Coordinates of C-alpha atoms in Angstrom, one line a residue:
Chain P
X1 CA 25.1 -15.6 -33.1
X2 CA 22.5 -16.2 -30.4
X3 CA 22.3 -12.5 -29.8
X4 CA 21.7 -11.8 -33.5
X5 CA 18.8 -14.3 -33.5
X6 CA 17.3 -12.5 -30.5
X7 CA 17.7 -9.1 -32.1
X8 CA 16.1 -10.4 -35.4
X9 CA 13.2 -11.9 -33.4
X10 CA 12.7 -8.6 -31.5
X11 CA 12.7 -6.5 -34.6
X12 CA 10.4 -8.9 -36.4
X13 CA 7.9 -8.9 -33.5
X14 CA 8.0 -5.0 -33.5
X15 CA 7.4 -5.0 -37.3
X16 CA 4.5 -7.4 -37.0
X17 CA 2.9 -5.3 -34.2
X18 CA 3.5 -2.1 -36.3
X19 CA 1.8 -3.5 -39.4
X20 CA -1.1 -5.4 -37.8
X21 CA -1.9 -3.2 -34.8
X22 CA -5.6 -2.2 -35.1
X23 CA -6.0 1.4 -36.4
X24 CA -9.1 3.5 -36.1
X25 CA -8.3 5.4 -39.3
X26 CA -6.1 4.0 -42.0
X27 CA -4.2 6.9 -43.6
X28 CA -2.3 6.6 -46.7
X29 CA 0.8 8.3 -48.0
X30 CA 2.7 10.8 -45.9
X31 CA 1.5 13.5 -48.3
X32 CA -2.1 12.7 -47.4
X33 CA -1.5 13.7 -43.8
X34 CA -1.4 17.4 -44.6
X35 CA -5.1 17.5 -45.1
X36 CA -8.0 19.6 -43.8
X37 CA -9.1 16.6 -41.6
X38 CA -5.7 16.4 -40.0
X39 CA -5.6 20.2 -39.4
X40 CA -9.1 19.9 -37.8
X41 CA -8.0 16.9 -35.6
X42 CA -4.8 18.8 -34.6
X43 CA -6.8 21.7 -33.3
X44 CA -8.7 19.4 -31.0
X45 CA -5.6 17.8 -29.4
X46 CA -3.3 18.9 -26.6
X47 CA -0.1 20.3 -28.3
X48 CA 2.1 18.5 -25.7
X49 CA 0.5 15.1 -26.2
X50 CA 2.2 12.3 -28.2
X51 CA -1.0 12.0 -30.3
X52 CA -0.6 15.6 -31.4
X53 CA 3.1 15.2 -32.1
X54 CA 2.6 12.0 -34.1
X55 CA -0.2 13.6 -36.2
X56 CA 1.6 16.9 -36.7
X57 CA 4.8 15.1 -37.8
X58 CA 2.9 13.0 -40.4
X59 CA 3.3 9.6 -38.7
X60 CA 0.3 7.4 -38.9
X61 CA 1.0 5.3 -35.8
X62 CA -0.4 5.1 -32.4
X63 CA 1.5 6.4 -29.3
X64 CA 1.9 2.9 -27.9
X65 CA 3.4 1.7 -31.1
X66 CA 5.8 4.7 -31.2
X67 CA 6.9 3.9 -27.6
X68 CA 7.4 0.3 -28.5
X69 CA 9.5 1.2 -31.5
X70 CA 11.6 3.5 -29.3
X71 CA 12.3 0.7 -26.9
X72 CA 13.0 -1.8 -29.7
X73 CA 15.3 0.7 -31.4
X74 CA 17.2 1.3 -28.1
X75 CA 17.6 -2.4 -27.4
X76 CA 18.4 -3.2 -31.1
X77 CA 21.0 -0.4 -31.2
X78 CA 22.7 -1.5 -28.0
X79 CA 22.8 -5.2 -29.0
X80 CA 24.2 -4.5 -32.5
X81 CA 26.9 -2.1 -31.1
X82 CA 27.7 -4.8 -28.5
X83 CA 28.7 -7.1 -31.3
X84 CA 31.4 -4.7 -32.4
X85 CA 32.1 -2.7 -29.3
X86 CA 30.9 -4.5 -26.2
X87 CA 30.5 -2.7 -22.9
X88 CA 29.6 0.9 -21.9
X89 CA 29.7 2.4 -25.5
X90 CA 27.0 -0.1 -26.5
X91 CA 24.8 0.9 -23.6
X92 CA 25.4 4.6 -24.5
X93 CA 24.5 3.9 -28.1
X94 CA 21.3 2.1 -26.9
X95 CA 20.4 5.2 -24.8
X96 CA 21.0 7.5 -27.7
X97 CA 19.0 5.4 -30.2
X98 CA 16.2 5.2 -27.6
X99 CA 16.2 9.1 -27.2
X100 CA 16.6 9.9 -30.9
X101 CA 13.1 9.1 -32.2
X102 CA 11.5 11.3 -29.5
X103 CA 13.9 14.2 -30.4
X104 CA 13.2 13.6 -34.1
X105 CA 9.5 13.7 -33.4
X106 CA 9.7 17.0 -31.5
X107 CA 11.8 18.4 -34.3
X108 CA 9.3 17.4 -36.9
X109 CA 6.5 19.1 -34.9
X110 CA 8.6 22.3 -34.7
X111 CA 9.5 21.9 -38.4
X112 CA 5.8 22.2 -39.2
X113 CA 5.9 25.7 -37.9
X114 CA 9.1 26.4 -39.8
X115 CA 7.7 25.0 -43.0
X116 CA 4.8 27.3 -42.6
X117 CA 7.1 30.3 -42.0
X118 CA 9.1 29.4 -45.2
X119 CA 5.9 29.4 -47.3
X120 CA 4.2 32.3 -45.6
X121 CA 6.0 35.1 -47.6
X122 CA 4.7 33.6 -50.8
X123 CA 1.3 33.1 -49.2
X124 CA 1.1 36.7 -47.9
X125 CA 2.1 38.1 -51.3
X126 CA -0.7 36.2 -53.0
X127 CA -3.3 37.0 -50.4
X128 CA -2.5 40.7 -50.6
X129 CA -2.7 40.6 -54.4
X130 CA -6.0 38.6 -54.3
X131 CA -7.6 41.1 -51.9
X132 CA -6.3 44.0 -53.9
X133 CA -8.0 42.5 -56.9
X134 CA -11.3 42.5 -55.1
X135 CA -11.6 38.9 -53.9
X136 CA -13.3 38.1 -50.6
X137 CA -11.1 36.7 -47.7
X138 CA -12.5 33.1 -47.8
X139 CA -12.1 32.9 -51.6
X140 CA -8.6 34.3 -51.6
X141 CA -7.5 32.0 -48.8
X142 CA -9.0 29.0 -50.6
X143 CA -7.3 29.9 -53.9
X144 CA -4.0 30.7 -52.3
X145 CA -4.1 27.4 -50.4
X146 CA -4.9 25.5 -53.6
X147 CA -2.2 27.3 -55.5
X148 CA 0.4 26.4 -52.9
X149 CA -0.7 22.8 -53.0
X150 CA -0.1 22.6 -56.8
X151 CA 3.6 23.3 -56.2
X152 CA 4.1 20.8 -53.3
X153 CA 2.3 19.3 -50.4
X154 CA 2.6 21.6 -47.5
X155 CA 1.2 22.3 -44.0
X156 CA 0.0 25.8 -44.9
X157 CA -2.6 24.7 -47.5
X158 CA -4.9 22.8 -45.0
X159 CA -4.8 25.7 -42.6
X160 CA -5.9 28.1 -45.3
X161 CA -8.5 25.8 -46.7
X162 CA -9.9 24.9 -43.3
X163 CA -10.2 28.6 -42.4
X164 CA -11.9 29.4 -45.7
X165 CA -14.5 26.7 -45.1
X166 CA -15.0 27.8 -41.5
X167 CA -15.4 31.4 -42.6
X168 CA -18.2 30.4 -45.0
X169 CA -20.2 28.4 -42.4
X170 CA -19.7 30.4 -39.2
X171 CA -18.6 33.9 -38.0
X172 CA -15.6 35.2 -40.0
X173 CA -13.8 36.7 -37.1
X174 CA -14.3 33.5 -35.1
X175 CA -12.8 31.5 -37.9
X176 CA -9.7 33.7 -38.1
X177 CA -9.3 33.6 -34.3
X178 CA -9.5 29.8 -34.5
X179 CA -6.7 29.9 -37.1
X180 CA -4.6 32.1 -34.8
X181 CA -5.2 29.8 -31.8
X182 CA -4.3 26.5 -33.6
X183 CA -1.4 27.9 -35.6
X184 CA 2.0 26.3 -35.0
X185 CA 3.6 29.5 -36.4
X186 CA 3.5 32.9 -34.7
X187 CA 3.7 34.6 -38.1
X188 CA 0.6 32.8 -39.3
X189 CA -1.2 33.7 -36.1
X190 CA -0.2 37.4 -36.8
X191 CA -1.5 37.1 -40.4
X192 CA -4.8 35.8 -39.0
X193 CA -5.0 38.9 -36.8
X194 CA -4.2 41.1 -39.7
X195 CA -7.0 39.6 -41.8
X196 CA -9.3 40.0 -38.8
X197 CA -8.5 43.7 -38.8
X198 CA -9.2 43.8 -42.5
X199 CA -12.5 42.0 -42.1
X200 CA -13.6 44.3 -39.3
X201 CA -12.5 47.5 -41.2
X202 CA -14.8 46.6 -44.0
X203 CA -12.3 45.7 -46.6
X204 CA -11.9 48.1 -49.5
X205 CA -10.5 51.2 -47.7
X206 CA -8.1 49.0 -45.8
X207 CA -6.7 47.1 -48.9
X208 CA -3.8 49.6 -49.5
X209 CA -2.7 49.5 -45.9
X210 CA -2.9 45.7 -45.9
X211 CA -0.8 45.6 -49.0
X212 CA 1.9 47.8 -47.4
X213 CA 1.9 45.9 -44.1
X214 CA 1.9 42.6 -45.9
X215 CA 5.0 43.6 -47.9
X216 CA 6.8 44.6 -44.7
X217 CA 5.9 41.3 -43.0
X218 CA 6.9 39.5 -46.2
X219 CA 10.4 41.2 -46.1
X220 CA 10.8 40.4 -42.4
X221 CA 10.0 36.7 -43.0
X222 CA 12.2 36.5 -46.0
X223 CA 15.1 38.0 -44.0
X224 CA 14.5 35.6 -41.1
X225 CA 14.4 32.6 -43.4
X226 CA 17.5 33.6 -45.2
X227 CA 19.4 34.3 -42.0
X228 CA 18.3 30.9 -40.5
X229 CA 19.4 29.1 -43.6
X230 CA 22.8 30.9 -43.5
X231 CA 23.2 30.1 -39.8
X232 CA 22.3 26.4 -40.5
X233 CA 25.5 26.0 -42.5
X234 CA 27.4 25.9 -39.2
X235 CA 25.7 22.7 -38.3
X236 CA 27.5 20.7 -41.1
X237 CA 30.7 20.2 -39.1
X238 CA 28.6 19.0 -36.1
X239 CA 27.2 16.3 -38.3
X240 CA 30.4 15.4 -40.0
X241 CA 32.7 15.1 -37.0
X242 CA 31.0 12.1 -35.3
X243 CA 31.0 10.2 -38.6
X244 CA 34.7 10.9 -39.1
X245 CA 35.4 9.7 -35.5
X246 CA 33.4 6.4 -36.1
X247 CA 35.3 5.8 -39.4
X248 CA 38.7 6.4 -37.8
X249 CA 37.8 4.0 -34.9
X250 CA 36.7 1.4 -37.4
X251 CA 40.0 1.8 -39.3
X252 CA 42.1 1.7 -36.1
X253 CA 40.3 -1.3 -34.8
X254 CA 41.9 -3.4 -37.6
X255 CA 45.0 -3.3 -35.4
X256 CA 44.8 -6.2 -32.8
X257 CA 46.3 -4.0 -30.0
X258 CA 43.9 -1.2 -30.6
X259 CA 41.0 -3.6 -30.8
X260 CA 42.0 -5.1 -27.5
X261 CA 42.2 -1.6 -26.0
X262 CA 38.6 -0.9 -27.0
X263 CA 37.4 -3.4 -24.4
X264 CA 39.4 -1.7 -21.5
X265 CA 37.2 0.0 -19.0
X266 CA 38.9 3.5 -19.1
X267 CA 38.8 3.6 -22.9
X268 CA 35.1 2.5 -22.9
X269 CA 34.3 5.3 -20.4
X270 CA 36.0 7.9 -22.6
X271 CA 34.3 6.7 -25.7
X272 CA 30.9 6.6 -23.9
X273 CA 31.4 10.1 -22.5
X274 CA 32.5 11.4 -26.0
X275 CA 29.4 10.0 -27.6
X276 CA 27.1 11.6 -25.0
X277 CA 29.0 14.9 -25.3
X278 CA 28.6 14.9 -29.1
X279 CA 24.9 14.2 -28.9
X280 CA 24.4 16.9 -26.2
X281 CA 26.6 19.3 -28.3
X282 CA 24.5 18.7 -31.3
X283 CA 21.3 19.5 -29.4
X284 CA 22.8 22.7 -27.9
X285 CA 24.3 23.9 -31.2
X286 CA 21.1 23.3 -33.1
X287 CA 19.0 25.2 -30.5
X288 CA 21.6 28.0 -30.7
X289 CA 21.2 28.2 -34.5
X290 CA 17.4 28.0 -34.3
X291 CA 17.2 30.8 -31.7
X292 CA 19.9 33.0 -33.3
X293 CA 17.5 34.9 -35.5
Chain R
X1 CA 48.7 24.1 17.3
X2 CA 46.5 22.7 14.5
X3 CA 43.5 22.9 16.8
X4 CA 44.3 26.6 17.5
X5 CA 44.3 27.4 13.8
X6 CA 40.8 25.8 13.4
X7 CA 39.5 27.6 16.4
X8 CA 40.8 31.0 15.0
X9 CA 39.2 30.2 11.7
X10 CA 35.8 29.4 13.3
X11 CA 36.0 32.6 15.5
X12 CA 36.8 34.8 12.5
X13 CA 33.9 33.2 10.5
X14 CA 31.5 33.7 13.4
X15 CA 32.7 37.4 13.7
X16 CA 32.2 38.1 10.0
X17 CA 28.7 36.6 10.1
X18 CA 27.8 38.6 13.2
X19 CA 29.1 41.8 11.8
X20 CA 27.4 41.3 8.4
X21 CA 24.0 40.3 9.8
X22 CA 23.8 42.6 12.8
X23 CA 25.7 45.8 11.8
X24 CA 24.5 46.0 8.2
X25 CA 21.8 48.7 7.8
X26 CA 18.5 47.4 8.8
X27 CA 15.4 47.5 6.6
X28 CA 13.6 50.8 7.2
X29 CA 10.5 50.4 9.4
X30 CA 7.6 52.7 10.4
X31 CA 4.6 54.0 8.6
X32 CA 6.4 55.7 5.7
X33 CA 8.4 52.5 5.0
X34 CA 5.3 50.4 5.1
X35 CA 3.7 52.7 2.5
X36 CA 6.7 52.6 0.2
X37 CA 7.1 48.8 0.4
X38 CA 5.0 47.0 -2.3
X39 CA 1.9 45.6 -0.9
X40 CA 2.4 42.1 -2.4
X41 CA 4.0 40.9 0.9
X42 CA 4.9 37.5 -0.5
X43 CA 5.5 34.9 2.2
X44 CA 8.8 33.3 1.4
X45 CA 9.0 29.5 1.2
X46 CA 11.4 26.8 0.2
X47 CA 14.8 27.9 -1.0
X48 CA 14.1 31.6 -0.8
X49 CA 13.1 31.3 2.8
X50 CA 16.2 29.3 3.7
X51 CA 18.4 31.8 1.9
X52 CA 16.7 34.9 3.3
X53 CA 19.4 35.5 6.0
X54 CA 21.8 36.2 3.2
X55 CA 19.5 38.7 1.5
X56 CA 20.5 41.7 3.6
X57 CA 24.3 41.4 3.3
X58 CA 24.0 40.5 -0.4
X59 CA 21.8 43.6 -1.2
X60 CA 24.4 45.7 0.6
X61 CA 27.6 44.3 -0.8
X62 CA 26.8 43.2 -4.3
X63 CA 27.8 45.7 -7.1
X64 CA 24.8 47.6 -8.5
X65 CA 25.7 46.6 -12.1
X66 CA 25.6 42.9 -11.3
X67 CA 22.2 43.3 -9.6
X68 CA 20.8 45.3 -12.5
X69 CA 22.0 42.6 -15.0
X70 CA 20.4 39.9 -12.8
X71 CA 17.2 41.8 -12.6
X72 CA 17.0 42.2 -16.4
X73 CA 17.7 38.4 -16.9
X74 CA 15.1 37.5 -14.3
X75 CA 12.6 39.7 -16.0
X76 CA 13.0 37.7 -19.3
X77 CA 13.1 34.4 -17.5
X78 CA 9.8 35.3 -15.7
X79 CA 8.3 36.3 -19.1
X80 CA 8.9 32.6 -20.0
X81 CA 7.3 31.6 -16.6
X82 CA 10.5 30.4 -15.1
X83 CA 12.1 31.6 -11.8
X84 CA 8.7 33.2 -10.9
X85 CA 8.7 35.4 -7.8
X86 CA 12.5 35.4 -7.4
X87 CA 14.1 38.8 -7.2
X88 CA 17.7 39.8 -8.0
X89 CA 18.8 39.8 -4.3
X90 CA 17.3 36.4 -3.6
X91 CA 18.9 35.0 -6.8
X92 CA 22.3 36.5 -5.9
X93 CA 21.9 34.9 -2.4
X94 CA 21.4 31.6 -4.1
X95 CA 24.6 32.1 -6.1
X96 CA 26.6 33.0 -3.0
X97 CA 25.2 30.0 -1.1
X98 CA 26.0 27.6 -3.9
X99 CA 29.5 29.1 -4.2
X100 CA 30.1 28.4 -0.5
X101 CA 28.7 24.9 -0.9
X102 CA 30.8 24.3 -4.0
X103 CA 33.9 25.6 -2.2
X104 CA 33.2 23.4 0.9
X105 CA 32.5 20.3 -1.3
X106 CA 35.8 20.8 -3.2
X107 CA 37.7 21.2 0.1
X108 CA 36.1 18.2 1.7
X109 CA 36.1 15.9 -1.3
X110 CA 39.5 16.6 -2.8
X111 CA 41.3 18.7 -0.1
X112 CA 43.1 20.9 -2.6
X113 CA 42.4 24.7 -2.4
X114 CA 42.5 25.0 -6.2
X115 CA 39.7 22.5 -6.6
X116 CA 37.8 24.1 -3.8
X117 CA 38.1 27.4 -5.7
X118 CA 36.9 25.8 -8.9
X119 CA 34.0 24.3 -7.0
X120 CA 33.1 27.7 -5.6
X121 CA 33.3 29.3 -9.0
X122 CA 31.1 26.6 -10.6
X123 CA 28.6 27.0 -7.8
X124 CA 28.5 30.8 -8.3
X125 CA 28.3 30.7 -12.0
X126 CA 26.0 27.7 -12.7
X127 CA 22.7 29.4 -11.6
X128 CA 23.5 32.5 -13.6
X129 CA 24.3 30.4 -16.6
X130 CA 21.1 28.4 -16.3
X131 CA 18.9 31.4 -15.8
X132 CA 20.8 33.5 -18.3
X133 CA 20.3 30.9 -21.0
X134 CA 16.6 30.9 -20.5
X135 CA 16.5 34.7 -20.4
X136 CA 18.6 34.9 -23.6
X137 CA 16.3 32.5 -25.4
X138 CA 13.1 34.5 -24.5
X139 CA 14.9 37.9 -25.2
X140 CA 15.8 36.7 -28.7
X141 CA 12.4 35.3 -29.3
X142 CA 10.9 38.6 -28.3
X143 CA 13.2 40.6 -30.5
X144 CA 12.4 38.3 -33.4
X145 CA 8.6 38.7 -32.9
X146 CA 8.6 42.5 -32.1
X147 CA 8.7 43.8 -35.7
X148 CA 5.7 41.7 -36.8
X149 CA 3.8 42.8 -33.7
X150 CA 4.5 46.5 -34.5
X151 CA 3.0 45.8 -38.0
X152 CA -0.1 44.6 -36.3
X153 CA -0.4 47.7 -34.2
X154 CA 0.2 49.9 -37.2
X155 CA -2.5 48.0 -39.1
X156 CA -5.0 48.5 -36.3
X157 CA -4.2 52.2 -36.2
X158 CA -4.6 52.5 -39.9
X159 CA -8.2 51.4 -39.4
X160 CA -8.8 54.6 -37.4
X161 CA -8.3 52.8 -34.0
X162 CA -6.7 54.8 -31.2
X163 CA -3.2 53.8 -30.1
X164 CA -4.3 52.5 -26.7
X165 CA -7.1 50.5 -28.3
X166 CA -4.7 49.2 -30.9
X167 CA -2.3 48.0 -28.3
X168 CA -5.1 46.5 -26.3
X169 CA -6.4 44.6 -29.3
X170 CA -3.0 43.3 -30.5
X171 CA -2.2 42.1 -27.0
X172 CA -4.4 39.1 -27.8
X173 CA -1.7 38.0 -30.2
X174 CA -0.1 34.6 -29.2
X175 CA 3.4 35.9 -29.7
X176 CA 5.8 36.8 -26.9
X177 CA 5.3 40.4 -27.7
X178 CA 1.6 40.0 -27.2
X179 CA 2.2 38.3 -23.9
X180 CA 4.5 41.2 -22.9
X181 CA 1.8 43.7 -23.9
X182 CA -0.8 41.8 -21.8
X183 CA 1.6 42.1 -18.8
X184 CA 2.0 45.9 -19.5
X185 CA -1.7 46.3 -19.7
X186 CA -2.2 44.4 -16.4
X187 CA 0.4 46.5 -14.7
X188 CA -1.0 49.8 -16.1
X189 CA -4.4 49.5 -14.3
X190 CA -5.2 53.1 -13.4
X191 CA -1.9 54.4 -14.8
X192 CA -0.8 55.8 -18.1
X193 CA -0.2 53.0 -20.5
X194 CA 2.7 54.4 -22.4
X195 CA 4.5 55.4 -19.2
X196 CA 4.0 51.9 -17.9
X197 CA 5.4 50.6 -21.1
X198 CA 8.5 52.7 -20.7
X199 CA 8.9 51.5 -17.1
X200 CA 8.7 47.9 -18.2
X201 CA 11.1 48.5 -21.1
X202 CA 13.6 49.9 -18.7
X203 CA 13.2 47.0 -16.4
X204 CA 13.6 44.6 -19.4
X205 CA 16.9 46.4 -20.2
X206 CA 16.2 45.9 -23.9
X207 CA 17.3 48.8 -26.2
X208 CA 14.8 47.9 -28.9
X209 CA 11.9 48.1 -26.4
X210 CA 13.2 51.3 -24.8
X211 CA 13.5 52.9 -28.3
X212 CA 10.0 51.8 -29.3
X213 CA 8.3 53.0 -26.1
X214 CA 10.0 56.4 -26.4
X215 CA 8.9 56.7 -30.0
X216 CA 5.3 55.6 -29.1
X217 CA 5.3 58.5 -26.6
X218 CA 6.3 60.9 -29.4
X219 CA 3.7 59.4 -31.7
X220 CA 1.0 59.8 -29.1
X221 CA 1.8 63.5 -28.8
X222 CA 1.9 64.0 -32.6
X223 CA -1.0 64.8 -34.9
X224 CA -0.5 62.4 -37.8
X225 CA -0.4 59.3 -35.6
X226 CA -1.2 56.8 -38.4
X227 CA 1.6 58.0 -40.6
X228 CA 4.1 58.2 -37.8
X229 CA 3.2 54.7 -36.7
X230 CA 3.6 53.4 -40.2
X231 CA 7.1 55.0 -40.3
X232 CA 8.0 53.4 -36.9
X233 CA 6.8 50.0 -38.2
X234 CA 8.9 50.4 -41.4
X235 CA 12.0 51.5 -39.4
X236 CA 11.7 48.6 -36.9
X237 CA 11.3 46.1 -39.8
X238 CA 14.4 47.5 -41.5
X239 CA 16.4 47.4 -38.3
X240 CA 15.4 43.8 -37.7
X241 CA 16.3 42.8 -41.3
X242 CA 19.7 44.3 -40.9
X243 CA 20.3 42.7 -37.5
X244 CA 19.2 39.3 -38.7
X245 CA 21.8 39.4 -41.4
X246 CA 24.5 40.4 -38.9
X247 CA 23.5 37.7 -36.4
X248 CA 23.6 35.0 -39.1
X249 CA 27.1 36.2 -39.9
X250 CA 28.1 36.1 -36.2
X251 CA 26.7 32.7 -35.3
X252 CA 29.7 30.9 -36.8
X253 CA 32.0 32.6 -34.3
X254 CA 29.6 32.0 -31.4
X255 CA 29.6 28.3 -32.1
X256 CA 33.4 28.0 -31.8
X257 CA 33.4 27.4 -28.0
X258 CA 30.6 24.7 -28.0
X259 CA 32.2 23.1 -31.0
X260 CA 35.5 22.8 -29.2
X261 CA 34.0 21.6 -25.9
X262 CA 31.5 19.1 -27.3
X263 CA 33.3 18.0 -30.5
X264 CA 37.0 18.7 -30.8
X265 CA 38.0 17.9 -27.2
X266 CA 36.0 14.5 -27.1
X267 CA 37.3 13.7 -30.6
X268 CA 41.0 14.3 -29.6
X269 CA 40.7 12.6 -26.2
X270 CA 39.0 9.5 -27.8
X271 CA 41.7 9.2 -30.4
X272 CA 44.5 9.7 -28.0
X273 CA 43.2 7.2 -25.5
X274 CA 42.4 4.6 -28.1
X275 CA 45.9 4.9 -29.6
X276 CA 47.7 5.6 -26.4
X277 CA 46.2 2.8 -24.2
X278 CA 48.1 -0.1 -25.8
X279 CA 51.3 1.9 -25.5
X280 CA 50.7 2.6 -21.8
X281 CA 49.8 -1.0 -21.2
X282 CA 53.1 -2.1 -22.8
X283 CA 55.1 0.5 -20.9
X284 CA 53.5 -0.7 -17.7
X285 CA 54.3 -4.3 -18.5
X286 CA 57.9 -3.6 -19.2

């Protein structure tokens, strides 16, 4: 009971800190974070810094708050598990819960690039059509960005809109190079280079070529996205098995003898190693799937 | 008697080391050799310096196929800025040293020859697995990014830019293919660019790259370069699309081993020990 009170106190303190910590910019909904301002801020930050990761993942908290939350989550996870399964497994769970937010954050940053890759085939198709119809590159980028925004909030729109506005106020090639440099997706950087070639070639004569190449790039991206989605199906069992194991352990622990065995050191070591192995396995399998195509 | 066996063992070990180090063919010396040896005379330090006595016997006795494979893996690991400055002989020396260390550790810690052999095997395989994993990751990334890169080259050439200039311009791309092209351009100072590309492709041991560099050589000789480049870009894109589908199909079978090691084994062992522990306790108490 005393432990529960301590945990409740710890979590309440973290929550108060999270809510009342002074913020320089108050941002609103998660959807608002995919804005031109955030895209501009991201381009000025180091991609390895926690500031960049938090902004790119759409979290409106400061790095210190995030670290505090990780520690609180780790301690909270360990204490709560300790109530049901005291000993080594609780410490392992604490370690895993401490590690998970960081891994989740890294994944969210990478997923920004993946989301862009998923939308890019549609974007490329519309850009090519817009240019073929005689639009200028900034106008077409602006319109395509806005059209994508109508369907759903996405990270590609602010990149297009920011590039369009930069192209209007400074050198066009410079603006496209800036898009390529800050892009979290290699394909988007390639598109920027393609548009740079289009701008340098003077437009009109190059439109047909751009159309052909855009179609091929579109096909490549569609095939890659489809293959990645197909490969991702294999991850289902990696998510289901740990849940099944926990459910079986809860069911078995209703037996007094099994419950007593859960506190034995060798059993705890095995459970702890199994938990760590499953987390490591998940990370390895996920990276294998992501790198497969 | 036991002391005699140990003495014989030490004497045989010393003889083998002497024969391997002293009687193995020496590195050629003289003016011609100095001319042929690359001028980058890197001063060895750290691990590579400590392992350098092993380099000569390793380069002599290691099968050529293994060295070729290691060279190709090191090439891709170095593209990803890992294992920089290591060559295939030094890396194999490291594997041999770790195998001996693993064998010795197994023998001293457990005293069983089987465990010593397992320790030796782990020591030999671990560096190759670690470096091979990095190489595989970068190789796949490169293969995935190559088709889009070729589209960029094709686009540049369609704007009446020469092939060399198109390759030079597209090397600024932030993709791994762009990085590779920057490396080729750097190595091709004063040499023919396409020939250098072919050399690098052979060193990388990547069929896609070898095929592309050979076709680029044909395109350079041809008259309708833009059309030919367009065709190459189309065929590379089509190949990639087909391969991506195949790899997505295959990934399920590739995941079987990690699934067994990281999920099914821990799952089974956990259940067995949770259920079996009370039984073992009771049997022990009887």
